[in-house]
Short mmCIF file of C-alpha atoms in Angstrom, two decimals:
data_model
loop_
_atom_site.label_atom_id
_atom_site.label_comp_id
_atom_site.label_asym_id
_atom_site.label_seq_id
_atom_site.Cartn_x
_atom_site.Cartn_y
_atom_site.Cartn_z
CA ALA A 31 7.36 6.49 14.41
CA GLN A 32 3.96 5.38 13.21
CA SER A 33 2.65 1.85 13.27
CA VAL A 34 -0.45 -0.09 12.40
CA ALA A 35 -1.77 -3.30 13.90
CA GLN A 36 -4.32 -5.65 12.41
CA PRO A 37 -4.84 -8.15 15.21
CA GLU A 38 -6.59 -10.80 13.13
CA ASP A 39 -4.82 -12.72 10.39
CA GLN A 40 -8.12 -14.14 9.18
CA VAL A 41 -11.79 -13.28 9.43
CA ASN A 42 -14.44 -15.75 8.33
CA VAL A 43 -18.07 -14.79 7.94
CA ALA A 44 -21.17 -16.13 6.24
CA GLU A 45 -22.61 -14.26 3.31
CA GLY A 46 -25.19 -11.74 4.46
CA ASN A 47 -23.65 -11.35 7.91
CA PRO A 48 -21.87 -8.24 9.12
CA LEU A 49 -18.15 -8.02 8.46
CA THR A 50 -15.64 -6.25 10.69
CA VAL A 51 -11.90 -6.01 10.12
CA LYS A 52 -9.99 -4.47 13.01
CA CYS A 53 -7.20 -1.89 12.89
CA THR A 54 -5.40 0.08 15.55
CA TYR A 55 -2.71 2.65 14.97
CA SER A 56 -0.01 4.66 16.69
CA VAL A 57 1.17 8.09 15.54
CA SER A 58 2.66 11.13 17.21
CA GLY A 59 0.56 13.66 15.31
CA ASN A 60 -2.77 13.57 13.50
CA PRO A 61 -3.50 10.24 11.86
CA TYR A 62 -4.37 9.96 8.20
CA LEU A 63 -5.96 6.52 7.92
CA PHE A 64 -6.67 4.37 4.88
CA TRP A 65 -8.12 1.00 3.98
CA TYR A 66 -7.08 -0.95 0.90
CA VAL A 67 -8.18 -4.29 -0.55
CA GLN A 68 -6.05 -6.69 -2.56
CA TYR A 69 -7.48 -9.47 -4.68
CA PRO A 70 -5.23 -12.41 -5.69
CA ASN A 71 -2.46 -11.42 -8.10
CA ARG A 72 -3.69 -7.84 -8.21
CA GLY A 73 -2.56 -4.46 -6.96
CA LEU A 74 -4.03 -2.59 -4.03
CA GLN A 75 -7.38 -0.89 -4.45
CA PHE A 76 -8.34 2.06 -2.28
CA LEU A 77 -11.54 1.64 -0.23
CA LEU A 78 -11.78 4.69 2.03
CA LYS A 79 -9.88 7.17 4.14
CA TYR A 80 -10.15 9.33 7.22
CA ILE A 81 -8.36 12.67 7.19
CA THR A 82 -10.62 14.89 9.24
CA GLY A 83 -14.31 15.46 9.86
CA ASP A 84 -16.97 12.87 10.60
CA ASN A 85 -15.71 9.84 12.44
CA LEU A 86 -17.82 7.53 10.27
CA VAL A 87 -16.39 7.32 6.78
CA LYS A 88 -18.19 5.68 3.87
CA GLY A 89 -16.28 4.18 0.98
CA SER A 90 -16.46 1.92 -2.03
CA TYR A 91 -18.49 -1.29 -2.36
CA GLY A 92 -20.62 -0.58 0.72
CA PHE A 93 -17.71 -0.45 3.15
CA GLU A 94 -17.44 2.03 5.98
CA ALA A 95 -15.03 2.65 8.82
CA GLU A 96 -15.24 4.39 12.15
CA PHE A 97 -12.42 6.51 13.48
CA ASN A 98 -12.12 6.30 17.25
CA LYS A 99 -9.46 8.63 18.60
CA SER A 100 -9.65 7.47 22.22
CA GLN A 101 -9.18 3.84 21.23
CA THR A 102 -6.81 4.70 18.36
CA SER A 103 -8.83 2.43 16.10
CA PHE A 104 -10.14 2.54 12.57
CA HIS A 105 -12.19 -0.64 12.07
CA LEU A 106 -13.56 -1.50 8.65
CA LYS A 107 -17.17 -2.65 8.47
CA LYS A 108 -19.73 -3.87 6.01
CA PRO A 109 -23.30 -4.54 7.13
CA SER A 110 -23.88 -7.48 4.80
CA ALA A 111 -20.89 -9.36 3.38
CA LEU A 112 -20.76 -10.84 -0.11
CA VAL A 113 -18.74 -13.82 -1.32
CA SER A 114 -16.99 -11.39 -3.66
CA ASP A 115 -15.66 -9.48 -0.61
CA SER A 116 -13.26 -12.36 0.03
CA ALA A 117 -9.81 -10.77 -0.27
CA LEU A 118 -6.83 -9.42 1.68
CA TYR A 119 -7.49 -6.13 3.50
CA PHE A 120 -4.84 -3.65 4.59
CA CYS A 121 -5.08 -0.76 6.99
CA ALA A 122 -2.52 2.04 6.51
CA VAL A 123 -1.54 5.22 8.33
CA ARG A 124 0.38 8.42 7.73
CA ASP A 125 1.52 10.63 10.58
CA GLY A 126 0.00 13.91 9.56
CA ARG A 127 -0.17 16.05 6.48
CA ASN A 128 3.52 16.29 5.67
CA ASP A 129 4.45 12.70 6.30
CA TYR A 130 5.73 10.93 3.20
CA LYS A 131 5.67 7.48 4.76
CA LEU A 132 2.54 5.36 4.37
CA SER A 133 2.81 2.40 6.75
CA PHE A 134 0.72 -0.72 6.35
CA GLY A 135 -0.60 -3.30 8.74
CA ALA A 136 0.13 -6.98 8.18
CA GLY A 137 -3.17 -7.54 6.42
CA THR A 138 -6.31 -9.53 7.24
CA THR A 139 -7.59 -12.25 4.95
CA VAL A 140 -11.37 -12.15 4.74
CA THR A 141 -13.26 -15.24 3.63
CA VAL A 142 -16.99 -14.98 3.05
CA ARG A 143 -18.69 -18.36 2.69
CA ALA A 144 -21.86 -18.83 0.70
CA ASP B 41 -5.84 5.44 -18.92
CA THR B 42 -3.82 3.60 -16.31
CA ALA B 43 -3.04 5.92 -13.38
CA VAL B 44 0.11 4.16 -12.17
CA SER B 45 1.76 1.75 -14.56
CA GLN B 46 4.82 -0.35 -13.95
CA THR B 47 6.75 -2.64 -16.24
CA PRO B 48 7.43 -5.45 -16.52
CA LYS B 49 4.62 -7.33 -14.81
CA TYR B 50 6.73 -10.46 -14.43
CA LEU B 51 10.50 -10.74 -14.20
CA VAL B 52 12.41 -14.00 -13.90
CA THR B 53 16.17 -13.74 -13.68
CA GLN B 54 19.24 -15.48 -12.35
CA MET B 55 21.16 -14.65 -9.22
CA GLY B 56 23.81 -12.04 -9.75
CA ASN B 57 22.03 -10.28 -12.60
CA ASP B 58 21.07 -6.60 -12.68
CA LYS B 59 17.50 -5.64 -13.51
CA SER B 60 15.26 -2.58 -13.61
CA ILE B 61 11.58 -1.97 -13.00
CA LYS B 62 9.96 1.13 -14.44
CA CYS B 63 7.07 3.13 -13.01
CA GLU B 64 5.09 6.01 -14.41
CA GLN B 65 2.10 7.95 -13.05
CA ASN B 66 -0.19 10.31 -14.93
CA LEU B 67 -2.00 11.70 -11.89
CA GLY B 68 0.15 14.78 -11.40
CA HIS B 69 1.22 13.60 -7.95
CA ASP B 70 4.37 14.92 -6.33
CA THR B 71 5.22 11.84 -4.30
CA MET B 72 6.08 8.35 -5.51
CA TYR B 73 6.91 5.18 -3.60
CA TRP B 74 8.33 1.70 -3.96
CA TYR B 75 6.96 -1.07 -1.75
CA LYS B 76 8.03 -4.68 -1.42
CA GLN B 77 5.45 -7.37 -0.70
CA ASP B 78 7.00 -10.58 0.55
CA SER B 79 5.67 -14.12 0.44
CA LYS B 80 3.66 -13.50 3.61
CA LYS B 81 1.95 -10.55 1.89
CA PHE B 82 3.54 -8.02 4.22
CA LEU B 83 3.94 -4.61 2.58
CA LYS B 84 7.11 -2.76 3.43
CA ILE B 85 7.99 0.69 2.18
CA MET B 86 11.38 0.87 0.49
CA PHE B 87 11.65 4.40 -0.87
CA SER B 88 9.65 7.59 -1.02
CA TYR B 89 10.42 10.44 -3.42
CA ASN B 90 8.88 13.91 -3.38
CA ASN B 91 9.45 16.20 -6.35
CA LYS B 92 12.32 13.95 -7.51
CA GLU B 93 14.02 14.16 -4.12
CA LEU B 94 14.63 11.08 -1.98
CA ILE B 95 12.69 11.48 1.26
CA ILE B 96 12.62 7.99 2.73
CA ASN B 97 15.10 5.15 2.41
CA GLU B 98 14.01 2.37 4.73
CA THR B 99 17.31 0.58 5.33
CA VAL B 100 17.22 -0.98 1.91
CA PRO B 101 20.48 -2.61 0.71
CA ASN B 102 22.44 -0.30 -1.54
CA ARG B 103 22.05 -2.85 -4.33
CA PHE B 104 18.67 -1.17 -4.76
CA SER B 105 18.94 2.23 -6.42
CA PRO B 106 15.84 4.25 -7.24
CA LYS B 107 15.99 6.97 -9.85
CA SER B 108 13.44 9.68 -10.49
CA PRO B 109 14.14 11.52 -13.77
CA ASP B 110 11.01 13.63 -13.27
CA LYS B 111 7.97 13.76 -10.98
CA ALA B 112 6.04 11.30 -13.12
CA HIS B 113 8.63 8.53 -13.09
CA LEU B 114 10.33 6.48 -10.41
CA ASN B 115 12.41 3.55 -11.59
CA LEU B 116 14.01 0.87 -9.46
CA HIS B 117 17.34 -0.66 -10.42
CA ILE B 118 18.58 -3.73 -8.59
CA ASN B 119 22.19 -4.92 -8.82
CA SER B 120 23.53 -8.38 -8.06
CA LEU B 121 20.14 -9.96 -7.51
CA GLU B 122 19.80 -12.45 -4.65
CA LEU B 123 17.27 -15.18 -3.99
CA GLY B 124 15.82 -13.12 -1.12
CA ASP B 125 14.93 -10.33 -3.53
CA SER B 126 12.13 -12.49 -4.92
CA ALA B 127 8.91 -10.65 -4.12
CA VAL B 128 6.24 -8.46 -5.65
CA TYR B 129 7.31 -4.85 -6.00
CA PHE B 130 4.65 -2.15 -6.07
CA CYS B 131 5.00 1.40 -7.24
CA ALA B 132 2.58 4.01 -5.91
CA SER B 133 1.97 7.73 -6.05
CA SER B 134 0.08 10.30 -3.98
CA HIS B 135 -0.08 13.95 -3.00
CA PRO B 136 0.27 13.83 0.80
CA GLU B 137 -0.14 17.57 1.35
CA ARG B 138 -3.59 17.35 -0.21
CA GLY B 139 -4.52 14.29 1.81
CA THR B 140 -4.86 12.08 -1.23
CA GLU B 141 -4.73 8.35 -0.96
CA ALA B 142 -1.92 6.44 -2.61
CA PHE B 143 -2.62 4.90 -6.00
CA PHE B 144 -0.83 1.64 -6.68
CA GLY B 145 0.44 -0.01 -9.81
CA GLN B 146 -0.37 -3.63 -10.58
CA GLY B 147 2.93 -4.87 -9.25
CA THR B 148 6.01 -6.57 -10.67
CA ARG B 149 6.54 -10.16 -9.61
CA LEU B 150 10.29 -10.69 -9.43
CA THR B 151 11.58 -14.24 -9.24
CA VAL B 152 15.28 -14.80 -8.76
CA VAL B 153 16.47 -18.32 -9.56
#
C-alpha cells in the first residue's frame, strides 16, 4: 500500500526567503508524485509532477521539486516566496502506471509574512 | 470551459435525508474519483472508477453509492445522511496510464444539520 507523509503541519517564512515543503512517500513500485495547492474555499490546483526523467521538476508559479529515490522524498521548493503563496499544500503519490489510487498527505499550511 | 464541474457547490440538509452530488468532466479521461475532505482538511479517497467500472471502494459506508452512467460522469448518492457526513466532497478525473495528473472540481460543501 502506498502512503505519503508531510512532516510539517505549518511552514512560516518571510516574503523573499526560500520556501521548502517536505514530503516523503512509500510505494512498492515506481512512484508517480504530485504537488497540489489549495486556497481557502477552493478546489485543488496542480503544481507539478514527477513521473520519470530529471529528478528536478519545474512547475507552475515558480515552484520546483526534487525527486530523491534514496531518501524517498519529493520536497517542494520556491527560491523566493510571495505573500500570495500562502495556502495549503498537498503531496500525493500513485504506485506506478496502472494504479488508480491517488493518495494524499495530510497537507502543510504555508504562511508567508510580508 | 470548466474541466471538472460538480453540482451543487453547497448543500445543506437534515439528518436522514437522501441527496446526490453530480460530477462531469470534459477532458476525455478514463478515470474519475470521489474524495472527502474533512474539517481537518485531510483528503481521503472514497471511490475510483475506470471506464465506468468501480476500481476502488475505500471502506466507505454503503449509504454512499456512486454511479457512473458514462466515462464523463460520476455521481454520488448518499442515503440517510448523518452529521458525520458533513465535509467537502471533491470529484476528480485523470488518465493514469498516460501519467496525467488529476484534475479536481471546485468541491461540494455538504452540511448535515
